[in-house]
PDB file of C-alpha atoms in Angstrom:
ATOM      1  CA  UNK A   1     153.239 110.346 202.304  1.00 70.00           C
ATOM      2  CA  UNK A   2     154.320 110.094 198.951  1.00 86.00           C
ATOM      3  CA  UNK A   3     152.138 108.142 196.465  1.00 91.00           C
ATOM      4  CA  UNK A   4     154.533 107.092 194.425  1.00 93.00           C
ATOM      5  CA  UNK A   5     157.871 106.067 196.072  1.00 91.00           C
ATOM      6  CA  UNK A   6     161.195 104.129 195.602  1.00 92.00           C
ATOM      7  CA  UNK A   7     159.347 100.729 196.453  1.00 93.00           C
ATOM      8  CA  UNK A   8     156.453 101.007 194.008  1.00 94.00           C
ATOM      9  CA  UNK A   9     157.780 103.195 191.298  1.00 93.00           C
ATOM     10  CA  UNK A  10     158.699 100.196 189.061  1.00 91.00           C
ATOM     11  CA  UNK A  11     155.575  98.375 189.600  1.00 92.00           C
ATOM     12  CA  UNK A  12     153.590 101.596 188.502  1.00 91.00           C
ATOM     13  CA  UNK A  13     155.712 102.317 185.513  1.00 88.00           C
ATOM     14  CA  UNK A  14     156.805  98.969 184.348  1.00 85.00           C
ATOM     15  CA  UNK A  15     153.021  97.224 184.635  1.00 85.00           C
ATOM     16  CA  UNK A  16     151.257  99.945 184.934  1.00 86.00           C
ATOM     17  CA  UNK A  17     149.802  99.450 188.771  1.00 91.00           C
ATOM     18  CA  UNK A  18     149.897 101.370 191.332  1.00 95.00           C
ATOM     19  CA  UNK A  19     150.045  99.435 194.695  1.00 96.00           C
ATOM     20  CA  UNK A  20     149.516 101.388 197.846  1.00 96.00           C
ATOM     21  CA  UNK A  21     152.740 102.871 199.613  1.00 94.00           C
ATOM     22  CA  UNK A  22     152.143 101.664 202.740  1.00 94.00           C
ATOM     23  CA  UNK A  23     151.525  98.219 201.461  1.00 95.00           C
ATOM     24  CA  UNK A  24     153.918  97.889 199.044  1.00 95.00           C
ATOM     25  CA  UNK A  25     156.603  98.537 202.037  1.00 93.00           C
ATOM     26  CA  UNK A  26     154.357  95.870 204.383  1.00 95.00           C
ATOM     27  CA  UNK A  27     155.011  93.049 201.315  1.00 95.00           C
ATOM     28  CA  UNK A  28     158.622  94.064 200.894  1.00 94.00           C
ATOM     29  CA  UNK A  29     159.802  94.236 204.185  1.00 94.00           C
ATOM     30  CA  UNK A  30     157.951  90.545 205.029  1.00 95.00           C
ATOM     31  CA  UNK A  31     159.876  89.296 202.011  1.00 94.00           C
ATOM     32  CA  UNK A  32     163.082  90.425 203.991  1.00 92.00           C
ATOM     33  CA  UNK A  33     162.423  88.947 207.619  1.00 94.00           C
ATOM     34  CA  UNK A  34     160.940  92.096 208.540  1.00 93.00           C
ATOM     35  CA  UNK A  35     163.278  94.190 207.685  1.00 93.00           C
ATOM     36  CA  UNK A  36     162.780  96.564 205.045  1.00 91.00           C
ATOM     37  CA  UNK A  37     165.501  97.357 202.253  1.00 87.00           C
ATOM     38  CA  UNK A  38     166.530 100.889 201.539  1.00 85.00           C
ATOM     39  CA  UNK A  39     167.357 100.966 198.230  1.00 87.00           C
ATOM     40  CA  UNK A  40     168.723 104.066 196.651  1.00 86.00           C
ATOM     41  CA  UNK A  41     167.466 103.953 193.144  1.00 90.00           C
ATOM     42  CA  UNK A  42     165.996 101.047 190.951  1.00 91.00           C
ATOM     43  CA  UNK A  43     165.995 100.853 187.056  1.00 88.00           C
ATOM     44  CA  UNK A  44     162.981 100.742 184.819  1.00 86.00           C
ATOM     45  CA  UNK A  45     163.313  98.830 181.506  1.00 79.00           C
ATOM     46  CA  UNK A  46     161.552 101.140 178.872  1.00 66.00           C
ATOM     47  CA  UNK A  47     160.400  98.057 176.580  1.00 66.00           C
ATOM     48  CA  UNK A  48     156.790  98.983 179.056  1.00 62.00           C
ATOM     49  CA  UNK A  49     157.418 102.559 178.937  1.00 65.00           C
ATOM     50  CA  UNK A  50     158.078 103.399 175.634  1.00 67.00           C
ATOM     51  CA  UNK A  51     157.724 100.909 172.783  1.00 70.00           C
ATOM     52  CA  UNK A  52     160.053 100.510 169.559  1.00 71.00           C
ATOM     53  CA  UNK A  53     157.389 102.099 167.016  1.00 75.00           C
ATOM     54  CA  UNK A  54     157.669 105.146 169.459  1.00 75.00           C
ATOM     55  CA  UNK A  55     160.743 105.171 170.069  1.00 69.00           C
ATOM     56  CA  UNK A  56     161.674 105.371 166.141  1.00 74.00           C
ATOM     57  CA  UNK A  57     158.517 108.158 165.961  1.00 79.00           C
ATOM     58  CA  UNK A  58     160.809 110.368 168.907  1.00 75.00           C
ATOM     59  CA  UNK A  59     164.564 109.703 166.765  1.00 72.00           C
ATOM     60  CA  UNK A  60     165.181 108.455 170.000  1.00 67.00           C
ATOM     61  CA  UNK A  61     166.368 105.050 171.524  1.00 67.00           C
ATOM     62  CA  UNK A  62     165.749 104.463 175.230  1.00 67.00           C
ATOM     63  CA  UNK A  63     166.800 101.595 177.426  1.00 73.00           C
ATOM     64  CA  UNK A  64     166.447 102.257 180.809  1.00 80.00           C
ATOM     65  CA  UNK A  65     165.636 104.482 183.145  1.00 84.00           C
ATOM     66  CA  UNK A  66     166.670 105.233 186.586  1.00 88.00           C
ATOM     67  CA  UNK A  67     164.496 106.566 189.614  1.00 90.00           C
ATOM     68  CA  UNK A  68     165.545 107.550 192.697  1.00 89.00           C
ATOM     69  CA  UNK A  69     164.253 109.621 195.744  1.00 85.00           C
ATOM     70  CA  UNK A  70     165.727 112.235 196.334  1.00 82.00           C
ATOM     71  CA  UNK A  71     167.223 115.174 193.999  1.00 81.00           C
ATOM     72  CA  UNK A  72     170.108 115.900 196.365  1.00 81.00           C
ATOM     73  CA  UNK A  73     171.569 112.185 195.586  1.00 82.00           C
ATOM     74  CA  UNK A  74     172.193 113.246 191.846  1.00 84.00           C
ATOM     75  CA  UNK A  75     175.361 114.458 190.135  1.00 85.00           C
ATOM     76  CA  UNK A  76     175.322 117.783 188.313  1.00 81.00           C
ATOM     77  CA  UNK A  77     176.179 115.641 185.565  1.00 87.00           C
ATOM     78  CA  UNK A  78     173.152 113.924 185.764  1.00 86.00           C
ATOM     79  CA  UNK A  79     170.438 116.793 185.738  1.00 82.00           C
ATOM     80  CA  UNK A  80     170.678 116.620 181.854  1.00 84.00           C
ATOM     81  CA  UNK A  81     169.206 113.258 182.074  1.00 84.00           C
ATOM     82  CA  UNK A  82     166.044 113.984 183.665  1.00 85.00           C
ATOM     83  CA  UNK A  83     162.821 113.510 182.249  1.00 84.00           C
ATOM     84  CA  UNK A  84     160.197 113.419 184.745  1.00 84.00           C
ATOM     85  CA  UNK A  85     159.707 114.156 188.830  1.00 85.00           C
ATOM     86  CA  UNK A  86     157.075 112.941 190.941  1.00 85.00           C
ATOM     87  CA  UNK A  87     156.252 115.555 193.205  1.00 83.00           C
ATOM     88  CA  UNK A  88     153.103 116.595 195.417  1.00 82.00           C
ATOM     89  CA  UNK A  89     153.647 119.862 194.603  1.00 78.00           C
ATOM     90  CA  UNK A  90     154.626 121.519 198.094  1.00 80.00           C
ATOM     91  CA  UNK A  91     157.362 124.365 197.649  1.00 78.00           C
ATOM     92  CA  UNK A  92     159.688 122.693 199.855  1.00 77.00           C
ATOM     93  CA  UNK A  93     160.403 119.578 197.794  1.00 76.00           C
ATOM     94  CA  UNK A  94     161.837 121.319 195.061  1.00 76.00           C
ATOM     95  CA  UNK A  95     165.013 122.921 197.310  1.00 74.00           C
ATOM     96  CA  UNK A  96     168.356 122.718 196.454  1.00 70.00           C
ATOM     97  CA  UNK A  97     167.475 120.784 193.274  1.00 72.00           C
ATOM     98  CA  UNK A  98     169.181 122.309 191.024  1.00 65.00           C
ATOM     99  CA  UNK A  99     172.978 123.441 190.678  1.00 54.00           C
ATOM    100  CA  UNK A 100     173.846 127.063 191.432  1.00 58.00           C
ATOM    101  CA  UNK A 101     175.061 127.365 188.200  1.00 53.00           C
ATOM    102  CA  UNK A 102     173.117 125.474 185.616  1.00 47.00           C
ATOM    103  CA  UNK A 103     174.487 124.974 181.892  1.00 44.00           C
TER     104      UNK A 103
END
């Protein structure tokens, strides 16, 4: 299983801790009468990620970010965008990632 997921991606990069997988989905599905929510993506302010002094360093300004899990769910559009994948490294979870054709 993945160590870092869709449930505790933005408690890793926001704060900075990593909670379990497994227990991270235990919390969140109590939370929601046992049931647990399938989000799609979440959105990760970058105020924790990247602060203001670096951000003027880089020329750059970011707000947010957006993580998801899975590759296949983005737009072509949207592969220019990417700056980071958390991966374990097995072959397989890099398939059909990109476009065909890539700019």
């Amino acid at each position: 299983t993945a160590l870092i997921n869709i449930h505790n991606a933005k408690d890793f990069l926001e704060d900075g801790r990593w909670i379990n997988p497994g227990e991270k989905r235990k919390a969140l599905a109590a939370a929601n009468g046992g049931k647990l929510p399938r989000e799609e993506s979440v959105i990760i302010s970058s105020k924790q990620l990247v602060k203001p002094q670096e951000q003027a360093q880089l020329g750059a300004k970011f707000d947010v970010f957006k993580v998801t899990d899975s590759p296949l769910k983005l737009k072509a559009s949207e592969w220019d965008h990417v700056c980071g994948c958390f991966v374990s490294g097995n072959l397989w979870q890099f398939e059909r990632w990109f476009s065909e054709n890539p700019v």
